[in-house]
PDB file of C-alpha atoms in Angstrom:
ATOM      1  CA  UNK A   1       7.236 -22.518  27.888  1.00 50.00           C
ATOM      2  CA  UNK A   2       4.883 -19.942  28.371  1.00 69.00           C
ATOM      3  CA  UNK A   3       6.845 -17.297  26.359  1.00 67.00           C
ATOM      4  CA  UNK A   4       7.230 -19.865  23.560  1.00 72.00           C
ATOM      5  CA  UNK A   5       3.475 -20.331  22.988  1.00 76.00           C
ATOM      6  CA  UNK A   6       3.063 -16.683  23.291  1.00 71.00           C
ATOM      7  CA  UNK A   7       5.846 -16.458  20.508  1.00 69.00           C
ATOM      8  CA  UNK A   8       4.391 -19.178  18.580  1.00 73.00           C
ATOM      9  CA  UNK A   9       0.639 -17.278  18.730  1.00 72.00           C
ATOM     10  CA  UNK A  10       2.151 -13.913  17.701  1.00 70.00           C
ATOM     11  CA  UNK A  11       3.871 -15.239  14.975  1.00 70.00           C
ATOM     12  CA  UNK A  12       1.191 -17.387  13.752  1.00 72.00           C
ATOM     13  CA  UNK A  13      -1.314 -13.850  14.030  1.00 71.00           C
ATOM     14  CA  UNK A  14       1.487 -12.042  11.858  1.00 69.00           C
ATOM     15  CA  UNK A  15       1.334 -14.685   9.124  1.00 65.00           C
ATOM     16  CA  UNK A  16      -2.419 -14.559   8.679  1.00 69.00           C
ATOM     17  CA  UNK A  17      -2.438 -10.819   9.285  1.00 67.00           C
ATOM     18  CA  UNK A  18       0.007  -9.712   7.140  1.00 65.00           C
ATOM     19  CA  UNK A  19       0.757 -12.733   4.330  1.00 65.00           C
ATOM     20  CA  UNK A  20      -2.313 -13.395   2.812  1.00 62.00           C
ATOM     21  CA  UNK A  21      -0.977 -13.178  -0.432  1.00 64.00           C
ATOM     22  CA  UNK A  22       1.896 -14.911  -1.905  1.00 67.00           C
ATOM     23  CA  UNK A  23       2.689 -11.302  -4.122  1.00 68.00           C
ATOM     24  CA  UNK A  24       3.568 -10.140  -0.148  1.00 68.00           C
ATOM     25  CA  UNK A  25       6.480 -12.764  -0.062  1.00 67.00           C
ATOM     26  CA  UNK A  26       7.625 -10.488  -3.156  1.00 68.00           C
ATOM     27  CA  UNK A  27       7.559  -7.721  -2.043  1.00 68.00           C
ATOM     28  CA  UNK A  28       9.534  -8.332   0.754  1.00 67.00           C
ATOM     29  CA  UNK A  29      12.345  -9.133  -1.637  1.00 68.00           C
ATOM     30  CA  UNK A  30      11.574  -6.683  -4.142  1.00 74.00           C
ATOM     31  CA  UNK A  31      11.141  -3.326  -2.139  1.00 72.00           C
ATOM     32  CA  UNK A  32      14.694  -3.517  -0.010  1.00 74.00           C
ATOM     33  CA  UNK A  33      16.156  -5.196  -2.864  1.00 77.00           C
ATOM     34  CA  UNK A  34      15.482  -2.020  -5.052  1.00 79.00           C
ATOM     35  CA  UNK A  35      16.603   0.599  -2.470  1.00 77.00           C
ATOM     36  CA  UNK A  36      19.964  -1.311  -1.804  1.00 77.00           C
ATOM     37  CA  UNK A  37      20.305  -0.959  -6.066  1.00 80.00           C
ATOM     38  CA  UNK A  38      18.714   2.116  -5.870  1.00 81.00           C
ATOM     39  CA  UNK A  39      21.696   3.210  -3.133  1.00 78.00           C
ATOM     40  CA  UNK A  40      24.515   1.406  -4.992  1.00 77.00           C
ATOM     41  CA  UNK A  41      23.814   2.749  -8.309  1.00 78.00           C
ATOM     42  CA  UNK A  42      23.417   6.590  -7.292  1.00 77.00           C
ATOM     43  CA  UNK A  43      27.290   6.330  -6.027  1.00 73.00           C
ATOM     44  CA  UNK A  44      28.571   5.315  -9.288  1.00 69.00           C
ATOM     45  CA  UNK A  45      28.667   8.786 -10.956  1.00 64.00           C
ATOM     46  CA  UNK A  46      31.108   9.846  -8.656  1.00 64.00           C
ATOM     47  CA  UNK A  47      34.670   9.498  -7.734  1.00 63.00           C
ATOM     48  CA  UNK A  48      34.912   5.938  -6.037  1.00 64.00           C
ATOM     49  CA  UNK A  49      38.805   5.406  -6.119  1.00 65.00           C
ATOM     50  CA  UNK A  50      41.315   6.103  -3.171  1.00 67.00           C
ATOM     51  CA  UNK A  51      41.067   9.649  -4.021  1.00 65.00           C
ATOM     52  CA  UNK A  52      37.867  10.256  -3.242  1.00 66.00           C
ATOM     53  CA  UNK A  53      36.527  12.653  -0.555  1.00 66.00           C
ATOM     54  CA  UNK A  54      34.737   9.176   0.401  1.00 68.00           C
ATOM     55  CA  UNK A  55      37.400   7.290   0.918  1.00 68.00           C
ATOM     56  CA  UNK A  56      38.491   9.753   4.262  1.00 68.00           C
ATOM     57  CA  UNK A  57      35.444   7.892   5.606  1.00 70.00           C
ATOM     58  CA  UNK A  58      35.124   4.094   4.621  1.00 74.00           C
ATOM     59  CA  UNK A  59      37.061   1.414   2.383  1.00 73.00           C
ATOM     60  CA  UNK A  60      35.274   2.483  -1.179  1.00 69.00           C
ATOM     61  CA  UNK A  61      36.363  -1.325  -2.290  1.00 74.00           C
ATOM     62  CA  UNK A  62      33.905  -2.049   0.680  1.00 79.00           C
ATOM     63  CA  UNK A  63      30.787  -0.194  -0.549  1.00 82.00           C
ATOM     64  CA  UNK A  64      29.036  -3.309  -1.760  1.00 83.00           C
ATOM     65  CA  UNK A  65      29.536  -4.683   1.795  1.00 87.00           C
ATOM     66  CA  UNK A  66      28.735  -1.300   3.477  1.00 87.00           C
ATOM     67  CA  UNK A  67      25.781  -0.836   1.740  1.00 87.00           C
ATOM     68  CA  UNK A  68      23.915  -4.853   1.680  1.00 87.00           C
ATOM     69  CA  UNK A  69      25.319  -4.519   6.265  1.00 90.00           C
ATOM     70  CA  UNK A  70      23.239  -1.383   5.903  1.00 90.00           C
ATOM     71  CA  UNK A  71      20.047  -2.003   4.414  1.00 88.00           C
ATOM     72  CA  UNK A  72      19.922  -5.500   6.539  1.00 89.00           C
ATOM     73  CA  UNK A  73      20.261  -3.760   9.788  1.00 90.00           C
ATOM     74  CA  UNK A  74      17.517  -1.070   8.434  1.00 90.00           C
ATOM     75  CA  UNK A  75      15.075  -3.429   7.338  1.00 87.00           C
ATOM     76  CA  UNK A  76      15.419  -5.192  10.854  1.00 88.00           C
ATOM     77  CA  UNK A  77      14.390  -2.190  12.566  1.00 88.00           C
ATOM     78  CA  UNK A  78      12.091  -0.871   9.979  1.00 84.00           C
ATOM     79  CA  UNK A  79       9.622  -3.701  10.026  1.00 80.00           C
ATOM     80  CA  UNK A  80       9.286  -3.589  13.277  1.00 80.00           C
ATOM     81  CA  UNK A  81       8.043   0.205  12.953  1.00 79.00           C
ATOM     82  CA  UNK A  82       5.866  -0.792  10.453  1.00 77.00           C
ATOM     83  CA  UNK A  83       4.380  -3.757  13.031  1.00 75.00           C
ATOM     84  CA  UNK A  84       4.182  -0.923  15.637  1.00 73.00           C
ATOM     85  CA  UNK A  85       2.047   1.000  13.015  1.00 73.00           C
ATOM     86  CA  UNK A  86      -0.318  -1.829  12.099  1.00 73.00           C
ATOM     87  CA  UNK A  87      -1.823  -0.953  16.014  1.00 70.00           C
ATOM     88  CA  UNK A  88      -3.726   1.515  14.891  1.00 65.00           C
ATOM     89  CA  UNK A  89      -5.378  -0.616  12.717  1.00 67.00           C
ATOM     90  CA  UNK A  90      -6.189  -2.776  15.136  1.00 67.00           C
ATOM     91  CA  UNK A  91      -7.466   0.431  17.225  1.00 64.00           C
ATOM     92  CA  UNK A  92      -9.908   1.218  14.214  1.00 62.00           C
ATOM     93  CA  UNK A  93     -10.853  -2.696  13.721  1.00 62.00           C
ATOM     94  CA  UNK A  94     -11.888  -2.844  17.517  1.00 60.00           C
ATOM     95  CA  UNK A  95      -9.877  -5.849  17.964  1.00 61.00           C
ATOM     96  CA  UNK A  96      -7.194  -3.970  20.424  1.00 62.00           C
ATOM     97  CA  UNK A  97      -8.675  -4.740  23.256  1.00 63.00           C
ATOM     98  CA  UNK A  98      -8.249  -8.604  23.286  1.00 65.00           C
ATOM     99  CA  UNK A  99      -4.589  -7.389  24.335  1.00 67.00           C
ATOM    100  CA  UNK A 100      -5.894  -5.748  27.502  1.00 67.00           C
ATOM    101  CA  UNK A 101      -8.503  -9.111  28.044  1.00 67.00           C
ATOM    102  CA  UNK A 102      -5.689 -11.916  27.586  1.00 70.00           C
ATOM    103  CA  UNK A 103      -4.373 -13.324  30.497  1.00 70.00           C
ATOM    104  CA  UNK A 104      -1.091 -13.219  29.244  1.00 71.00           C
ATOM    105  CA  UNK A 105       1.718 -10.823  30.556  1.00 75.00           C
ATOM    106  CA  UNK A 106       1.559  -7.810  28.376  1.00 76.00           C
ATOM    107  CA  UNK A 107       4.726  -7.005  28.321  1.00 78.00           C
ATOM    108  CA  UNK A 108       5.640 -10.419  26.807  1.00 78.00           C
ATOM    109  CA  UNK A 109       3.087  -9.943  23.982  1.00 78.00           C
ATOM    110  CA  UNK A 110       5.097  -6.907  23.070  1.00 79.00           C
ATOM    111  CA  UNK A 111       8.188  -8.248  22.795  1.00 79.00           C
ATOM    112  CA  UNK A 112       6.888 -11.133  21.375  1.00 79.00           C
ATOM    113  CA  UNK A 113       5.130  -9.765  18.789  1.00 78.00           C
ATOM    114  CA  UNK A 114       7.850  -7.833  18.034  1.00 79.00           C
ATOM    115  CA  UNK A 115      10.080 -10.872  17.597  1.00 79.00           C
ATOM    116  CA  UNK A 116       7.588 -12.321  15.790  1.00 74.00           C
ATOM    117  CA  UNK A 117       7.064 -10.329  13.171  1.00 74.00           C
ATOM    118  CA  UNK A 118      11.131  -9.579  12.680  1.00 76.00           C
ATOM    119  CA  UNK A 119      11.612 -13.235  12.011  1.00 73.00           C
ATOM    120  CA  UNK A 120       8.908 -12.903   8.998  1.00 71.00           C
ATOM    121  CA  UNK A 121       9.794  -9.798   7.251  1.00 73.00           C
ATOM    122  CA  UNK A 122      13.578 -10.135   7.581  1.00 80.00           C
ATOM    123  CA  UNK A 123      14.291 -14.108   6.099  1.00 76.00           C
ATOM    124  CA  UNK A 124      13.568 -13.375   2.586  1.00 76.00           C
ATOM    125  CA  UNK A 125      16.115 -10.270   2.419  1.00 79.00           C
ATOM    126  CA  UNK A 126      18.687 -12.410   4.261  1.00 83.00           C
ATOM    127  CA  UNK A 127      18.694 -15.030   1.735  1.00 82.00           C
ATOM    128  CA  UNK A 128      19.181 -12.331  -0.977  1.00 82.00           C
ATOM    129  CA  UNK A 129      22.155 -10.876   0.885  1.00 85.00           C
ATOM    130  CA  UNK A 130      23.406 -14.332   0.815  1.00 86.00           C
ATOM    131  CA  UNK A 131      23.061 -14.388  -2.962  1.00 84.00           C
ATOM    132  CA  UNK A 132      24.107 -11.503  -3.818  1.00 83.00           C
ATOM    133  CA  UNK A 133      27.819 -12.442  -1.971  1.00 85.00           C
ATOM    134  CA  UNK A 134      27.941 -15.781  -3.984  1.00 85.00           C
ATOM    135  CA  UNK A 135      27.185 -14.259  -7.080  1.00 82.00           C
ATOM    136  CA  UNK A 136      29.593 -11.196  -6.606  1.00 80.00           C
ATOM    137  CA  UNK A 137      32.275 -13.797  -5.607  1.00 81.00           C
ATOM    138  CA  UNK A 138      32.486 -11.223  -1.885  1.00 82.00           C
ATOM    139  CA  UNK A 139      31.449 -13.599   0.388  1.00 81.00           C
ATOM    140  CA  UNK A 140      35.116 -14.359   1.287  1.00 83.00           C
ATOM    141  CA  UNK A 141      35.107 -10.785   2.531  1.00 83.00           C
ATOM    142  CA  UNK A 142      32.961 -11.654   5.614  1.00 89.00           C
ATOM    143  CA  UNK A 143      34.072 -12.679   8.503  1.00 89.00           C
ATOM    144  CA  UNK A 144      32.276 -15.715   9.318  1.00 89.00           C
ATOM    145  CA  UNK A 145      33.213 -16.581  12.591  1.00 90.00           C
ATOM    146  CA  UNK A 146      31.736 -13.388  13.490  1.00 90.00           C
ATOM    147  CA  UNK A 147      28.377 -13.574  11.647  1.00 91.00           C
ATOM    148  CA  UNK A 148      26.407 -15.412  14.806  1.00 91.00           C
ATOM    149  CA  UNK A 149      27.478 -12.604  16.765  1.00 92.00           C
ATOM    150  CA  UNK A 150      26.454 -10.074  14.357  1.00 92.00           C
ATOM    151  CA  UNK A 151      23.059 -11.436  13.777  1.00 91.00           C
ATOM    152  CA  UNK A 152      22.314 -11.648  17.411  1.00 92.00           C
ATOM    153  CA  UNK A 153      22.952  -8.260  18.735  1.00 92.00           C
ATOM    154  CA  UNK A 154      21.178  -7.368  15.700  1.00 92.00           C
ATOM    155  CA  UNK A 155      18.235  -9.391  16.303  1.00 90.00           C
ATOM    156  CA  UNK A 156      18.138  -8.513  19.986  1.00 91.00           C
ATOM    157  CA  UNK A 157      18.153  -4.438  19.547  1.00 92.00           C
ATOM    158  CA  UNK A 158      16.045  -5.169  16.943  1.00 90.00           C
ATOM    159  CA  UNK A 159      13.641  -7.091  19.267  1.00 88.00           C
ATOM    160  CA  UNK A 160      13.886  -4.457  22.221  1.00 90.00           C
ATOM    161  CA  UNK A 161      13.192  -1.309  19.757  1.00 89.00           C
ATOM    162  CA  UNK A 162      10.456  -2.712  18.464  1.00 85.00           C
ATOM    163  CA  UNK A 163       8.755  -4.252  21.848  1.00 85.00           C
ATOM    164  CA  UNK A 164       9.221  -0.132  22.741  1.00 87.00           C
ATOM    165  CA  UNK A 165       7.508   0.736  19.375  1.00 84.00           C
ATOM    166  CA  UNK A 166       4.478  -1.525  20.145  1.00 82.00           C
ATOM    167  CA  UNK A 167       4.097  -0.155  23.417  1.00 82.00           C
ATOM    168  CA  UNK A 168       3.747   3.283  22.325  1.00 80.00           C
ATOM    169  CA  UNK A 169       1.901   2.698  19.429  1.00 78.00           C
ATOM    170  CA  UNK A 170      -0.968   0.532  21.895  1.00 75.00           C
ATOM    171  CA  UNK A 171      -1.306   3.684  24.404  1.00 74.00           C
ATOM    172  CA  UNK A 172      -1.407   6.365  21.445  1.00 71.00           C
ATOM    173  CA  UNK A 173      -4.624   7.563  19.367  1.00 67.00           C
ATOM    174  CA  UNK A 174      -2.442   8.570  16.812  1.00 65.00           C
ATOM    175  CA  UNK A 175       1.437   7.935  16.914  1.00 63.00           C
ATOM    176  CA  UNK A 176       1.905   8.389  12.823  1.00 66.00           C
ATOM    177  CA  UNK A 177       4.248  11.044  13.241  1.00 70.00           C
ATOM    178  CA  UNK A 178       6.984   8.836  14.676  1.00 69.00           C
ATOM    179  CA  UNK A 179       6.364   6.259  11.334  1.00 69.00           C
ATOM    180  CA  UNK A 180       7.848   9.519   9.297  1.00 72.00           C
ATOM    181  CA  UNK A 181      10.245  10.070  11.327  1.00 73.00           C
ATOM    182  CA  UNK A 182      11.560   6.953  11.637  1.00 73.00           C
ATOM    183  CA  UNK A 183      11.590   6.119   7.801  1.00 72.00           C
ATOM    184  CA  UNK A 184      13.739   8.118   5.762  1.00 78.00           C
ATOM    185  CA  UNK A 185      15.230  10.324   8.610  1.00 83.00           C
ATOM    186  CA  UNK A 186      16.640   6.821   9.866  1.00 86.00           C
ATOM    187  CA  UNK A 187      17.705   5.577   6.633  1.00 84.00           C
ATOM    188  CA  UNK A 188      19.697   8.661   5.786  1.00 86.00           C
ATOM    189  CA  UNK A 189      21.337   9.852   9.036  1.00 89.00           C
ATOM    190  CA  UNK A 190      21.905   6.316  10.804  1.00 89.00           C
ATOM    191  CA  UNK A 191      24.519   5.304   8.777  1.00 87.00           C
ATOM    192  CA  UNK A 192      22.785   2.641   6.480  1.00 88.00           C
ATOM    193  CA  UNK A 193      23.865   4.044   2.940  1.00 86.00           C
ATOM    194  CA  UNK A 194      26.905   6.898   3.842  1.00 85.00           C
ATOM    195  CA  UNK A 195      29.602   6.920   6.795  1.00 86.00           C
ATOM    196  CA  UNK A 196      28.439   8.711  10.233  1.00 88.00           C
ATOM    197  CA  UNK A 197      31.704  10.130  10.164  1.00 83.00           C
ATOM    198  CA  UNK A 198      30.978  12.090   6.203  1.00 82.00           C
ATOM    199  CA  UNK A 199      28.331  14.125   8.499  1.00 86.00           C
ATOM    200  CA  UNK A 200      28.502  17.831   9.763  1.00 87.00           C
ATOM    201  CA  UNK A 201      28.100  17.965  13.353  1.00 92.00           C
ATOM    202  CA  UNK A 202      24.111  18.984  13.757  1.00 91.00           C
ATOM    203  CA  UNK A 203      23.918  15.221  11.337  1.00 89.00           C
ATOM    204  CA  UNK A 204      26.212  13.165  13.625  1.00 90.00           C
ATOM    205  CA  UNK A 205      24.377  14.826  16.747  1.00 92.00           C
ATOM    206  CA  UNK A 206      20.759  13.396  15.095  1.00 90.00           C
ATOM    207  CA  UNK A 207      22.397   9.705  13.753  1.00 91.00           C
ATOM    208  CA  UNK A 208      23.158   9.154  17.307  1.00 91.00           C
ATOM    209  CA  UNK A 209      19.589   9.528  18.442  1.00 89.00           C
ATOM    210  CA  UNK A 210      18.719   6.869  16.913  1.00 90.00           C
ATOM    211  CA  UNK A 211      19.919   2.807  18.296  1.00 91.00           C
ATOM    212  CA  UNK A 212      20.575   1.322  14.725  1.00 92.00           C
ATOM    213  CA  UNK A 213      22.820   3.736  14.435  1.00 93.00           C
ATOM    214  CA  UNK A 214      25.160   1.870  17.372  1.00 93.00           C
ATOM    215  CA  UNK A 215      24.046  -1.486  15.931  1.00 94.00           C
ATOM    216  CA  UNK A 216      25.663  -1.506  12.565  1.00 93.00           C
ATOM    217  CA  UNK A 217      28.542   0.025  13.810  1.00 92.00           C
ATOM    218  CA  UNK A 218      29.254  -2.773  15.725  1.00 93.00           C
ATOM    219  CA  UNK A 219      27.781  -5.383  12.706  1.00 93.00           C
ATOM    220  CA  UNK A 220      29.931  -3.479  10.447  1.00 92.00           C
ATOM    221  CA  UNK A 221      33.038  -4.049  13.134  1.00 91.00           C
ATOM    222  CA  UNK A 222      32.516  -7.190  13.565  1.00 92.00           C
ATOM    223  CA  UNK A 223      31.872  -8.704   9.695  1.00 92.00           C
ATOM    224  CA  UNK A 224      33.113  -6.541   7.116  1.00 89.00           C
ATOM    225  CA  UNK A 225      36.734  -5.501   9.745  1.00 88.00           C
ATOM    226  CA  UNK A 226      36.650  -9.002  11.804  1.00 87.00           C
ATOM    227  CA  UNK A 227      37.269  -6.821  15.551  1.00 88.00           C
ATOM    228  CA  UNK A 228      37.090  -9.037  18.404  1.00 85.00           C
ATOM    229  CA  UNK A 229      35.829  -7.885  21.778  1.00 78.00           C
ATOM    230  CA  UNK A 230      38.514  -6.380  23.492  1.00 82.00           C
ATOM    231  CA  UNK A 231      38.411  -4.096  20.898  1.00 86.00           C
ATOM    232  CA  UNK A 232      34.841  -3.440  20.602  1.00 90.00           C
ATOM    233  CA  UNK A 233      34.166  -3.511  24.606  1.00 91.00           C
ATOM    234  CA  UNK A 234      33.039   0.346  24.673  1.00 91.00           C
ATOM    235  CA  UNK A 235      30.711   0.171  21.912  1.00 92.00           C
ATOM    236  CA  UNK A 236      29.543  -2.884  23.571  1.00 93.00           C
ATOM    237  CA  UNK A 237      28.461  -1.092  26.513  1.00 94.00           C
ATOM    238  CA  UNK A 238      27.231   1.519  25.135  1.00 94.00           C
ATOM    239  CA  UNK A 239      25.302  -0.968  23.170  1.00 93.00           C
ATOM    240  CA  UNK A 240      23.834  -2.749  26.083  1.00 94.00           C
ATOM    241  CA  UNK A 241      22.977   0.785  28.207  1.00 95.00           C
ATOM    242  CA  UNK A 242      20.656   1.645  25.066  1.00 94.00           C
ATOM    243  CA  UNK A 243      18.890  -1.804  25.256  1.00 93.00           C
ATOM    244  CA  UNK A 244      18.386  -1.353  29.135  1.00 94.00           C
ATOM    245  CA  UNK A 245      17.555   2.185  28.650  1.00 94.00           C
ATOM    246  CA  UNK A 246      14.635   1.294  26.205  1.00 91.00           C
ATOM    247  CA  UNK A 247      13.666  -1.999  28.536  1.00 91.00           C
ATOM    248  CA  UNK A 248      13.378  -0.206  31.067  1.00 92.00           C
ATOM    249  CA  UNK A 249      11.591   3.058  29.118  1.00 90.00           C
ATOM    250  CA  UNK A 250       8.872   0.152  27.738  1.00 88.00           C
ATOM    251  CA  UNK A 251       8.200  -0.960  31.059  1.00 88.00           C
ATOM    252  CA  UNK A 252       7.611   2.289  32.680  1.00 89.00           C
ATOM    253  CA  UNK A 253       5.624   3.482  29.694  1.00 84.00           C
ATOM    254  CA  UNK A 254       3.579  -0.036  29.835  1.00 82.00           C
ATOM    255  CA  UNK A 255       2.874   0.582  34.064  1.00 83.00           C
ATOM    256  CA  UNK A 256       1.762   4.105  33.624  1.00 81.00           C
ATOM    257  CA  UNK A 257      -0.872   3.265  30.749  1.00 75.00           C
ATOM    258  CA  UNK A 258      -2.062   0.241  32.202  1.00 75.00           C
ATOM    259  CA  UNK A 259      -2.810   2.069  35.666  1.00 78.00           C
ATOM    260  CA  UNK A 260      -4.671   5.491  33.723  1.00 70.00           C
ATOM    261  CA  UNK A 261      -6.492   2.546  31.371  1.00 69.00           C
ATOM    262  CA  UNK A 262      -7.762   1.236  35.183  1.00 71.00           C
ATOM    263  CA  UNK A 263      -8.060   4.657  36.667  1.00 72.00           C
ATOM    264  CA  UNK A 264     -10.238   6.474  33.903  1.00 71.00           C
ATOM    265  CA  UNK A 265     -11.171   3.674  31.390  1.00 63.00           C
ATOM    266  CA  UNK A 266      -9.494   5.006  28.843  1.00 62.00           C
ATOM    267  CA  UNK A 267      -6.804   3.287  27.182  1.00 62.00           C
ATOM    268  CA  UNK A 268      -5.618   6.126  25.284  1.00 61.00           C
ATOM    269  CA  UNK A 269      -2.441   7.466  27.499  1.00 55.00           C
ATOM    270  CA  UNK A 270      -1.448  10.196  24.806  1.00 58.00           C
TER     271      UNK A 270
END
């Protein structure tokens, strides 16, 4: 009950915070809306049959498909590092520090705040997913049975990377390197708009640092190819070591600040 209330309070925070302005609710559809068309549009000079170089790689009759799985799974993850970001205006706004006076469990504000502000920045581009399948007559492509699935391992990495975010983005003066890093460096080499498998080695070696890279090859798995889990059982624990790893990572990270913030007053850790 607890964690519901402090779900409900994050959330509500996020939608005063952030949607202020009905022209926000556009944007939301308009910005990943353009770099899926922007992505789809810049293969169509080139050779998209079954003789393409491409085609060694993925089903080209899939791109559609490939590319609307990708940008879903990247705007899950990258409006969560934008959330993380938005500390550090809270650090300059002086209103940080009601985190550190709330009698609530940290850790749960987090992950809660995390989850929170997924669940508003992701709806809108779902529902144009969903239109774009009716309207291109693909939706019989998916594999439906698998979608639930999909969506929750999605929403749950999701959830966990950006819980991580937020706690390194509360203990850090200034953590804006990791928002470059994490924007087009994610987009390009974790798979969301060309194959893991089209990269050189040094490429594959950096996709793989990053988690959505494992996520949407397991979305991709399970809706666009329909795999069940005796097939998928590796990637699923692989999956489920990088979620730990990251749990576990966030707590350790949250321990140490909290007990320098105590020792020195200081709540900067790095």
């Amino acid at each position: 009950m607890k964690l519901f209330s402090i779900l409900q309070a994050e959330m509500a925070k996020s939608h005063k915070h952030n949607f202020h302005n009905k022209l926000i609710y556009f944007s939301l559809l308009l910005w990943p809306a353009l770099l899926f068309i922007t992505s789809y549009y810049s293969f169509k000079p080139f050779n998209l049959t079954e003789s393409s170089p491409l085609s060694a790689y993925m089903d080209v009759d899939q791109i559609t498909m490939f590319l609307l799985t990708g940008y879903l799974g990247y705007i899950f993850f990258w409006s969560l590092v934008q959330s993380a970001w938005n500390m550090s205006y809270e650090r300059q706004a002086g209103t940080l520090e009601l985190i550190f006076l709330t009698p609530a469990n940290r850790l749960t504000i987090m992950f809660a705040r995390a989850a929170g502000n997924l669940l508003e920045a992701v709806w809108l581009f779902t529902t144009f997913i969903l239109l774009v399948l009716i309207v291109t007559g693909q939706a019989a492509e998916i594999y439906w049975a698998n979608v639930p699935l999909a969506l929750f391992l999605l929403c749950i990495s999701a959830i966990v990377w950006g819980g991580f975010l937020n706690i390194v983005f509360l203990f850090s003066r200034d953590a804006g390197i990791l928002f470059t890093i994490f924007e087009e460096p994610m987009q390009f080499f974790s798979g969301v708009r060309i194959p893991i498998l089209a990269f050189p080695i040094w490429g594959k070696a950096i996709a793989y640092l990053f988690p959505l890279t494992y996520v949407l090859g397991i979305f991709r798995d399970l809706v666009l190819n329909g795999k069940d889990f005796t097939q998928m059982i590796g990637q699923y624990l692989l999956l489920v070591s990088i979620i730990l790893m990251l749990a576990v990572t966030s707590v350790f990270l949250l321990k140490k600040a909290e007990t320098h913030a105590k020792n020195t007053g200081n709540m900067v850790l790095y």
